[in-house]
mmCIF file of C-alpha atoms in Angstrom:
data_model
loop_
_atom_site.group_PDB
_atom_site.id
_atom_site.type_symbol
_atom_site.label_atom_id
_atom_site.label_comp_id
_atom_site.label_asym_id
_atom_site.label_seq_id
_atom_site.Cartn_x
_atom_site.Cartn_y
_atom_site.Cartn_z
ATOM 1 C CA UNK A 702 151.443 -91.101 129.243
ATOM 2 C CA UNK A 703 150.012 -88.999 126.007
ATOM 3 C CA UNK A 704 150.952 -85.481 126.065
ATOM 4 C CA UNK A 705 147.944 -83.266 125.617
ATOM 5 C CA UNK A 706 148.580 -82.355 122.400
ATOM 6 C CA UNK A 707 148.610 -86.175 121.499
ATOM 7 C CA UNK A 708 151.707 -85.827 119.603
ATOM 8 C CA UNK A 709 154.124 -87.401 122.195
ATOM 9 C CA UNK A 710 154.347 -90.619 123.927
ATOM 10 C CA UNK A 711 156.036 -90.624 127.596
ATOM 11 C CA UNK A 712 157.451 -93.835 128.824
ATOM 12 C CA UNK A 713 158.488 -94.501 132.003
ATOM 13 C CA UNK A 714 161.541 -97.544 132.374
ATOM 14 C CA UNK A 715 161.219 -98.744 136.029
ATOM 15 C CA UNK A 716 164.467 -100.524 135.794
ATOM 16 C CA UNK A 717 166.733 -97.917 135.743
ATOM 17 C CA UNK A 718 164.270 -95.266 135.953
ATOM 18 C CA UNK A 719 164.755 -93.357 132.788
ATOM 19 C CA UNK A 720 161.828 -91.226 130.834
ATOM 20 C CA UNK A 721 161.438 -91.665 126.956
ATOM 21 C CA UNK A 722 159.599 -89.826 124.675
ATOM 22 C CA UNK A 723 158.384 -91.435 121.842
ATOM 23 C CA UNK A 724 156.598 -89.288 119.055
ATOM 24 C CA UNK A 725 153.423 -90.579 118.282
ATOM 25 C CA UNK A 726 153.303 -92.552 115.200
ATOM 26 C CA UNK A 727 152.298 -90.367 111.748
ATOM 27 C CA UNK A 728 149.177 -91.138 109.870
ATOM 28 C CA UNK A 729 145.409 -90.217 110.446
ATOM 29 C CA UNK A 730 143.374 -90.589 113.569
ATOM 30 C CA UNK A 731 141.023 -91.618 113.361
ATOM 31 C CA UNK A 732 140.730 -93.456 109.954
ATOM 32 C CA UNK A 733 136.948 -94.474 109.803
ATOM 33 C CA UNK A 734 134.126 -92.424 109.419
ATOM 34 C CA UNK A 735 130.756 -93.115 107.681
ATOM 35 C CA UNK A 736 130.350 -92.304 104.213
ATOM 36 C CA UNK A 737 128.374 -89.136 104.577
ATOM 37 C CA UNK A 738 131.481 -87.159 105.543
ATOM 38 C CA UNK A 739 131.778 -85.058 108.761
ATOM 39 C CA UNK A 740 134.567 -86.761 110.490
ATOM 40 C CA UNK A 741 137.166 -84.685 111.810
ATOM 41 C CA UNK A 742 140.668 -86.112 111.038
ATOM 42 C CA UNK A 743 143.658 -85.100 113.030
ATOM 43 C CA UNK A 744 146.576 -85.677 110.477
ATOM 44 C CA UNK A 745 149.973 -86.031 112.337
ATOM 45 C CA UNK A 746 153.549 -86.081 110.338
ATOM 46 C CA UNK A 747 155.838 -83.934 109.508
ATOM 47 C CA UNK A 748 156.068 -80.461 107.722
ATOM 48 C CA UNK A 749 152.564 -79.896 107.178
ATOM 49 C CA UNK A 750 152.736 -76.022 108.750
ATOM 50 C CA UNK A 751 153.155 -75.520 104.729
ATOM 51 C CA UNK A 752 150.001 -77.652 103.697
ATOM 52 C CA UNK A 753 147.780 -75.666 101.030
ATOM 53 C CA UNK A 754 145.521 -79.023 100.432
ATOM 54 C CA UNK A 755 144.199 -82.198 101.595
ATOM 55 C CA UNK A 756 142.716 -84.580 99.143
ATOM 56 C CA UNK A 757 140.659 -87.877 100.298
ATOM 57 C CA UNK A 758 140.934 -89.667 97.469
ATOM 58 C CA UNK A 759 140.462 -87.562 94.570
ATOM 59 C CA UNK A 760 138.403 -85.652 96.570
ATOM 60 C CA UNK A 761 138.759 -82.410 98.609
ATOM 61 C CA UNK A 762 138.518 -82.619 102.352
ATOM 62 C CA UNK A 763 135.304 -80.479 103.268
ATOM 63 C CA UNK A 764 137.885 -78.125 105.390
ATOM 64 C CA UNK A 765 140.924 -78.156 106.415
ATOM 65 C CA UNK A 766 142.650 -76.397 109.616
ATOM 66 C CA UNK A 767 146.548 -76.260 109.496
ATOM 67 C CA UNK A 768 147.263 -76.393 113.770
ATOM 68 C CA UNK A 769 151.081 -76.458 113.336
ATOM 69 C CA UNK A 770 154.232 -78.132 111.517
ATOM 70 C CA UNK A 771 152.972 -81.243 112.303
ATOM 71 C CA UNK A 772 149.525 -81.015 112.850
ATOM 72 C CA UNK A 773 146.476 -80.891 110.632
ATOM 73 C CA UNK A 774 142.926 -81.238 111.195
ATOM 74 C CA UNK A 775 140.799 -82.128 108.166
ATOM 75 C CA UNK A 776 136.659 -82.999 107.862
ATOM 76 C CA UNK A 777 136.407 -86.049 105.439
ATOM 77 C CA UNK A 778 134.014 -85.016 102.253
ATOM 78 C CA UNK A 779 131.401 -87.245 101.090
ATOM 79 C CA UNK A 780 132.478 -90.340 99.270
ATOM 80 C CA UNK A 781 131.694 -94.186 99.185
ATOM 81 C CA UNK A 782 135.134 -96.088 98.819
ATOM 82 C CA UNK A 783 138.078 -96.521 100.719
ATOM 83 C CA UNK A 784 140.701 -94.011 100.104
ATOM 84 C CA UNK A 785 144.110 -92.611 100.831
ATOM 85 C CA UNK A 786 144.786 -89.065 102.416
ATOM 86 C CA UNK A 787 147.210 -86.986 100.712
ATOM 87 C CA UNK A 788 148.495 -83.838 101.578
ATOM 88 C CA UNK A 789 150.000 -80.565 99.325
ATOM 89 C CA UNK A 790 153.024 -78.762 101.185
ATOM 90 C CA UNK A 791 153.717 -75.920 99.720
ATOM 91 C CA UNK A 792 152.544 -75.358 95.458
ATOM 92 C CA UNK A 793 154.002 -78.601 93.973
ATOM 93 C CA UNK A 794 155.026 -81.426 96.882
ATOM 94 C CA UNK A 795 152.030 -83.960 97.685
ATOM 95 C CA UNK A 796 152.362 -86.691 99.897
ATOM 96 C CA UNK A 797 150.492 -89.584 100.865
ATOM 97 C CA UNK A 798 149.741 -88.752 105.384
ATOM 98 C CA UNK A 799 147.068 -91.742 105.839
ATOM 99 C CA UNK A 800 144.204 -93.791 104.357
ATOM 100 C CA UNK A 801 140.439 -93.478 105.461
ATOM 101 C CA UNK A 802 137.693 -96.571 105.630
ATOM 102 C CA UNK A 803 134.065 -95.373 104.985
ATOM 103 C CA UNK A 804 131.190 -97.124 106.629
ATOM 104 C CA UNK A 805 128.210 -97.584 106.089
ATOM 105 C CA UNK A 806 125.794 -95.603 108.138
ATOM 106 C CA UNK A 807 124.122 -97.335 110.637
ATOM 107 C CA UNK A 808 120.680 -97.628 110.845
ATOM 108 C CA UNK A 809 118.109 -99.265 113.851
ATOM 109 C CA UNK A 810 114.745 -100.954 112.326
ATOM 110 C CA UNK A 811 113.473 -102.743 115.354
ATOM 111 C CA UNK A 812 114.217 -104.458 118.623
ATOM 112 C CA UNK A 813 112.373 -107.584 120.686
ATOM 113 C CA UNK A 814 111.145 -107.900 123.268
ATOM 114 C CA UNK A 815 109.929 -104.443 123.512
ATOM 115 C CA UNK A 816 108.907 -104.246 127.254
ATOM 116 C CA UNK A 817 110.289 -106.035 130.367
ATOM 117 C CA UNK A 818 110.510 -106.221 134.112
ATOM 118 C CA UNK A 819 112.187 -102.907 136.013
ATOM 119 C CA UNK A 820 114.977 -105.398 137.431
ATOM 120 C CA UNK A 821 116.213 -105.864 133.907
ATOM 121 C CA UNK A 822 118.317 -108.799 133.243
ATOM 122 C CA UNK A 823 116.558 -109.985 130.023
ATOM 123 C CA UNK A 824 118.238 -110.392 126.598
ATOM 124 C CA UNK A 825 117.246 -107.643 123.984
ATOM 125 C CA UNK A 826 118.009 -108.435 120.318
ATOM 126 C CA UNK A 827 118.484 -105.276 118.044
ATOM 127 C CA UNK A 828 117.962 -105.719 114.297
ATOM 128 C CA UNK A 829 118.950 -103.157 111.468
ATOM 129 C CA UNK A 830 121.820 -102.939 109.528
ATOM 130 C CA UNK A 831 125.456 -101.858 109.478
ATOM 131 C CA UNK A 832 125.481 -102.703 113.114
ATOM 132 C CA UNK A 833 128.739 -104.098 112.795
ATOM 133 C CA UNK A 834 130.684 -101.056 114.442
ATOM 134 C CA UNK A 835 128.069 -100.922 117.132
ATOM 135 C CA UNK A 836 129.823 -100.079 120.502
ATOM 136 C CA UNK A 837 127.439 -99.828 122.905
ATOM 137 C CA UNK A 838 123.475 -99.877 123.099
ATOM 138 C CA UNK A 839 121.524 -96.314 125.064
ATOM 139 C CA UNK A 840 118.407 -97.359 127.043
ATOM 140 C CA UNK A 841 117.845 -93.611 127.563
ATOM 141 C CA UNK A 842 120.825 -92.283 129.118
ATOM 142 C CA UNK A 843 122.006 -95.737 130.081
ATOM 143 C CA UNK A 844 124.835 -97.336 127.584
ATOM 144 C CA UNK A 845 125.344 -101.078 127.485
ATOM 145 C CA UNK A 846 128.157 -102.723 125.828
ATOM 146 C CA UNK A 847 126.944 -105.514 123.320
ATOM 147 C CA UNK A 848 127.215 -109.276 124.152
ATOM 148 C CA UNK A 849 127.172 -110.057 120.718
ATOM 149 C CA UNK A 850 127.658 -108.121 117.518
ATOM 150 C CA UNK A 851 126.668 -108.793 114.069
ATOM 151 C CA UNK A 852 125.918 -106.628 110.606
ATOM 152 C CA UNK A 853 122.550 -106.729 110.760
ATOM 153 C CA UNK A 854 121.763 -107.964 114.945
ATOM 154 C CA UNK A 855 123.215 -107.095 118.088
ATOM 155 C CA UNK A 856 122.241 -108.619 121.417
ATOM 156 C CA UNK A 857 122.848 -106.910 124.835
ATOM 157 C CA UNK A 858 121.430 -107.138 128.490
ATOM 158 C CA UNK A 859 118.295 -105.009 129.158
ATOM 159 C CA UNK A 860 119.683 -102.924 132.269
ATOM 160 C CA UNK A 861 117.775 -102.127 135.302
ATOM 161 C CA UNK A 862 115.832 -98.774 135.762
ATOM 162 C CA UNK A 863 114.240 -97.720 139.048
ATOM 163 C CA UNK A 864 110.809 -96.066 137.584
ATOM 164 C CA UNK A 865 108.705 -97.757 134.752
ATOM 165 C CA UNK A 866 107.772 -96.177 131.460
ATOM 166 C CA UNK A 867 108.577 -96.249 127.550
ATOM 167 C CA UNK A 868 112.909 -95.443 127.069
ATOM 168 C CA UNK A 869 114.449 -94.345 123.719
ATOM 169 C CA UNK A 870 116.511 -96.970 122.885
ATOM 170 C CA UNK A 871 119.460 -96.159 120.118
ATOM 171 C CA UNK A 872 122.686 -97.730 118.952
ATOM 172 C CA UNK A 873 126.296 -96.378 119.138
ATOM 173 C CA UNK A 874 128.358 -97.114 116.267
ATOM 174 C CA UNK A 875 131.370 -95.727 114.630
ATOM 175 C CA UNK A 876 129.835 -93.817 111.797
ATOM 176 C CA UNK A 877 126.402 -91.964 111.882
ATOM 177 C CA UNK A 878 123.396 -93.515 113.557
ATOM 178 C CA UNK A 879 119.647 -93.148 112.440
ATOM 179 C CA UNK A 880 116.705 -95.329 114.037
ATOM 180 C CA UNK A 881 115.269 -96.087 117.127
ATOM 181 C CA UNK A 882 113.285 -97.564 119.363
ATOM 182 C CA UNK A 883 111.245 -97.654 122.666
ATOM 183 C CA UNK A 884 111.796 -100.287 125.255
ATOM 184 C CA UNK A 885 108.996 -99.789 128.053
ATOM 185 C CA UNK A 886 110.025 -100.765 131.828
ATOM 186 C CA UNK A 887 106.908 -102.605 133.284
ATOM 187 C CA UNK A 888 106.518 -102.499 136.969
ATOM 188 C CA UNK A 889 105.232 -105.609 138.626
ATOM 189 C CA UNK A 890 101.606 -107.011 138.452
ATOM 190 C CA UNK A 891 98.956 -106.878 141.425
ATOM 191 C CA UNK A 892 95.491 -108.592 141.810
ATOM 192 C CA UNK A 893 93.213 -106.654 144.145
ATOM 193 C CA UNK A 894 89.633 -108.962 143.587
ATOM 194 C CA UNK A 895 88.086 -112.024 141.276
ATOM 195 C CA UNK A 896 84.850 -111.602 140.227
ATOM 196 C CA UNK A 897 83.228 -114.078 140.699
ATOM 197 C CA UNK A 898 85.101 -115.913 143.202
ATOM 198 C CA UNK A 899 83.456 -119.230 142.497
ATOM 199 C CA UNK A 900 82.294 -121.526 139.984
ATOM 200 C CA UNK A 901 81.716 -124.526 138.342
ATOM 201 C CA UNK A 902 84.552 -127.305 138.377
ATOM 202 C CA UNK A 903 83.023 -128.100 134.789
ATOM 203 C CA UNK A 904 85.218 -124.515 133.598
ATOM 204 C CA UNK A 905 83.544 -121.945 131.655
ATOM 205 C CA UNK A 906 82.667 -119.245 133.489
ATOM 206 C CA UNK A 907 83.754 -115.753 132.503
ATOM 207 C CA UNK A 908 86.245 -114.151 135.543
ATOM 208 C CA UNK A 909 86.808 -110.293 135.792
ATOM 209 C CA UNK A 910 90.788 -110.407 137.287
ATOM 210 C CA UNK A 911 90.867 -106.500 138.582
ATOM 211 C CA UNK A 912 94.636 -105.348 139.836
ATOM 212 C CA UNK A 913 97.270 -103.204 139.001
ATOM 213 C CA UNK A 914 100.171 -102.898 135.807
ATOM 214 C CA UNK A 915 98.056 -105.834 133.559
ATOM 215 C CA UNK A 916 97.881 -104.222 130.332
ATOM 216 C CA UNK A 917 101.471 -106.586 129.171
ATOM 217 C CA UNK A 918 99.863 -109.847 130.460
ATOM 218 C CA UNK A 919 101.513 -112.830 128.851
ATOM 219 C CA UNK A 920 99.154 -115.568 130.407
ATOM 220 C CA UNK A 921 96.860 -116.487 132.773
ATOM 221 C CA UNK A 922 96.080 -119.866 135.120
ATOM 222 C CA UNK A 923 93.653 -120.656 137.343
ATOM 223 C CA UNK A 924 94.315 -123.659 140.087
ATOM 224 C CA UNK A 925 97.776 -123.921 137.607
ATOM 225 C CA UNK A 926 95.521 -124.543 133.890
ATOM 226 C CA UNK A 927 96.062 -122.193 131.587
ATOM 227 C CA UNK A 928 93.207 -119.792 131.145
ATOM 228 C CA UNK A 929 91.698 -117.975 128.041
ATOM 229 C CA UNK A 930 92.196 -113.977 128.463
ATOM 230 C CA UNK A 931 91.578 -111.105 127.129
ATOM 231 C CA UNK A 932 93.418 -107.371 128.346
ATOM 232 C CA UNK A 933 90.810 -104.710 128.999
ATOM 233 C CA UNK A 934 92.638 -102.203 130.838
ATOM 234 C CA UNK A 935 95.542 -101.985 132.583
ATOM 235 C CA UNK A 936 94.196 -102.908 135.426
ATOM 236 C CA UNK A 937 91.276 -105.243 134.359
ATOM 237 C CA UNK A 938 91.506 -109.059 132.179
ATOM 238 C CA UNK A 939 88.423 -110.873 131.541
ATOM 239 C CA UNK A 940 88.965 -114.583 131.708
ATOM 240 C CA UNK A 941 87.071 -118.084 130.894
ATOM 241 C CA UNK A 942 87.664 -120.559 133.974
ATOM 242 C CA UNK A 943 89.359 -124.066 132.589
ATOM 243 C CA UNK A 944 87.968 -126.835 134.005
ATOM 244 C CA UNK A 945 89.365 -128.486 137.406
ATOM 245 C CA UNK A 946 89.423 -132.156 138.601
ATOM 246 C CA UNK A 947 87.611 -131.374 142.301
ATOM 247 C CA UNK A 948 85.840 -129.017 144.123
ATOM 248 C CA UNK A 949 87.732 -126.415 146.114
ATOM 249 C CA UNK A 950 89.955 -123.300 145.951
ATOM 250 C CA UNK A 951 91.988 -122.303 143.268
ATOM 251 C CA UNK A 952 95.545 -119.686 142.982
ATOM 252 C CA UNK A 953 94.832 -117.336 140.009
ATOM 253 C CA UNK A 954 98.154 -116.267 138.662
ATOM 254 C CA UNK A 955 99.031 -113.402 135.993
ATOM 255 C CA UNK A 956 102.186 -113.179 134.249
ATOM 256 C CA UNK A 957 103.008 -110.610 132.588
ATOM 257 C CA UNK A 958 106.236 -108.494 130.609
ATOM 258 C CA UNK A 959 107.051 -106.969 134.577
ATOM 259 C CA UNK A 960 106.755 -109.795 136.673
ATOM 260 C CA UNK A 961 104.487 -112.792 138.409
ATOM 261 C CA UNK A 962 101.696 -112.630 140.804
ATOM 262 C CA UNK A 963 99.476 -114.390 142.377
ATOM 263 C CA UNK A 964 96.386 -114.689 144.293
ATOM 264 C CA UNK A 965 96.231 -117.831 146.408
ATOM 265 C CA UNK A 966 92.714 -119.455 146.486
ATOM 266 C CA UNK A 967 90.901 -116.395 144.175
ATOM 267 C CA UNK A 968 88.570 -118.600 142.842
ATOM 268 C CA UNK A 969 87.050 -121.235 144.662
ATOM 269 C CA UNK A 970 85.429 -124.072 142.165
ATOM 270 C CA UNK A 971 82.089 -125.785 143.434
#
């Protein structure tokens, strides 16, 4: 167990049920931050109650708080290297209390696919670069942890959402974040009418598909052969009939970013 203060360890031996306290280790926590500054840095050691300056490099922290004898809490400055912490006690005694690792700042340029079905389930790649910290992935208020991370890609599963519409999407990283995107939740597709409902086996004849949440549609068949489209509305497609082998009725089936539907015998071919 961590005290509060995060200065002492407690731990318990179960043996021969004995309590040890173990002072947490000196140094700086935590010891990355991106290289715009603004991190706040608890220093632990000891005899810093006397501390008159804290260096990050050979640069001054941007403040510095003195909490007690073995406490300090510093904001790194601005820099773009790697660097060690030192502290002044007192007018003439400096001392090396920790080093500090500057990242790069992470930044989000695009993501694909950019829409799905409400279930979720689907694998969303996110591109940028200095992704490499990247901790979890925000579909709104909804944080995913990664399945795979890279500099400049990071892939995660799209989680579900009850209600569809556009989400922010935005990485987590360990230094500062810019970028985002929008990830819209489809719900699934609906054909209410076909019109016409018939035509010639021969193909070629222009279909008005009317229905509900069309405007993502990914394709389009008619008694299972693909079928020239076009989106007009969300809740219209015009479509050229392909050509069938006999006479009789046909499914027409839309697929789109939120799901599969169909309309068994829609179209009957003559």
């Amino acid at each position: 167990m961590v005290t509060p203060d995060d200065l002492d360890v407690y731990v318990v031996n179960n043996g021969n049920e004995t309590v040890r306290v173990l002072p947490t280790p000196s140094g700086a926590y935590p010891d990355v931050g991106p290289l715009s500054g603004g991190t706040a840095v608890n220093i632990i050691g000891e005899g810093l109650g006397d501390t008159t300056a804290v260096r990050f490099g050979c640069q001054p922290a941007a403040s510095f708080t003195v909490l007690n004898d073995q406490e300090t809490l510093a904001v790194s400055p601005r820099l773009v290297t790697d660097v060690k912490i030192d502290a002044t006690i007192g007018q003439h005694t400096t001392r090396t209390v920790g080093r500090f690792y500057y990242l790069p700042d992470s930044v989000l340029t695009g993501i694909s696919p950019t829409s799905g079905p409400l279930s979720g389930g689907g694998t969303l790649t996110v591109t940028g670069r200095g992704l490499i910290t990247t901790t979890s992935v925000r579909f709104g208020t909804v944080a995913v942890t990664p399945s795979s991370v890279l500099d400049d890609k990071v892939t995660v599963t799209v989680p579900p959402t009850q209600t569809a519409g556009p989400v922010p999407v935005t990485v987590v990283t360990r230094s500062n974040s810019s970028g985002h995107s929008t990830f819209t939740y489809v719900g699934p597709p609906g054909i209410t009418s076909v019109t016409p409902s018939s035509g010639s086996t021969a193909g070629g004849d222009p279909v008005l598909i009317v229905g509900t949440e069309l405007a993502s549609t990914q394709s389009v068949t008619i008694g299972g052969v693909a079928a020239a489209f076009g989106i007009i509305s969300n809740t219209r497609i015009a479509a050229i009939t392909p050509p069938a082998a006999a006479p009789g009725p046909a499914n027409v089936t839309v697929t789109t970013a939120g799901g599969t539907t169909t309309a068994p015998g829609a179209f009957v071919y003559a």
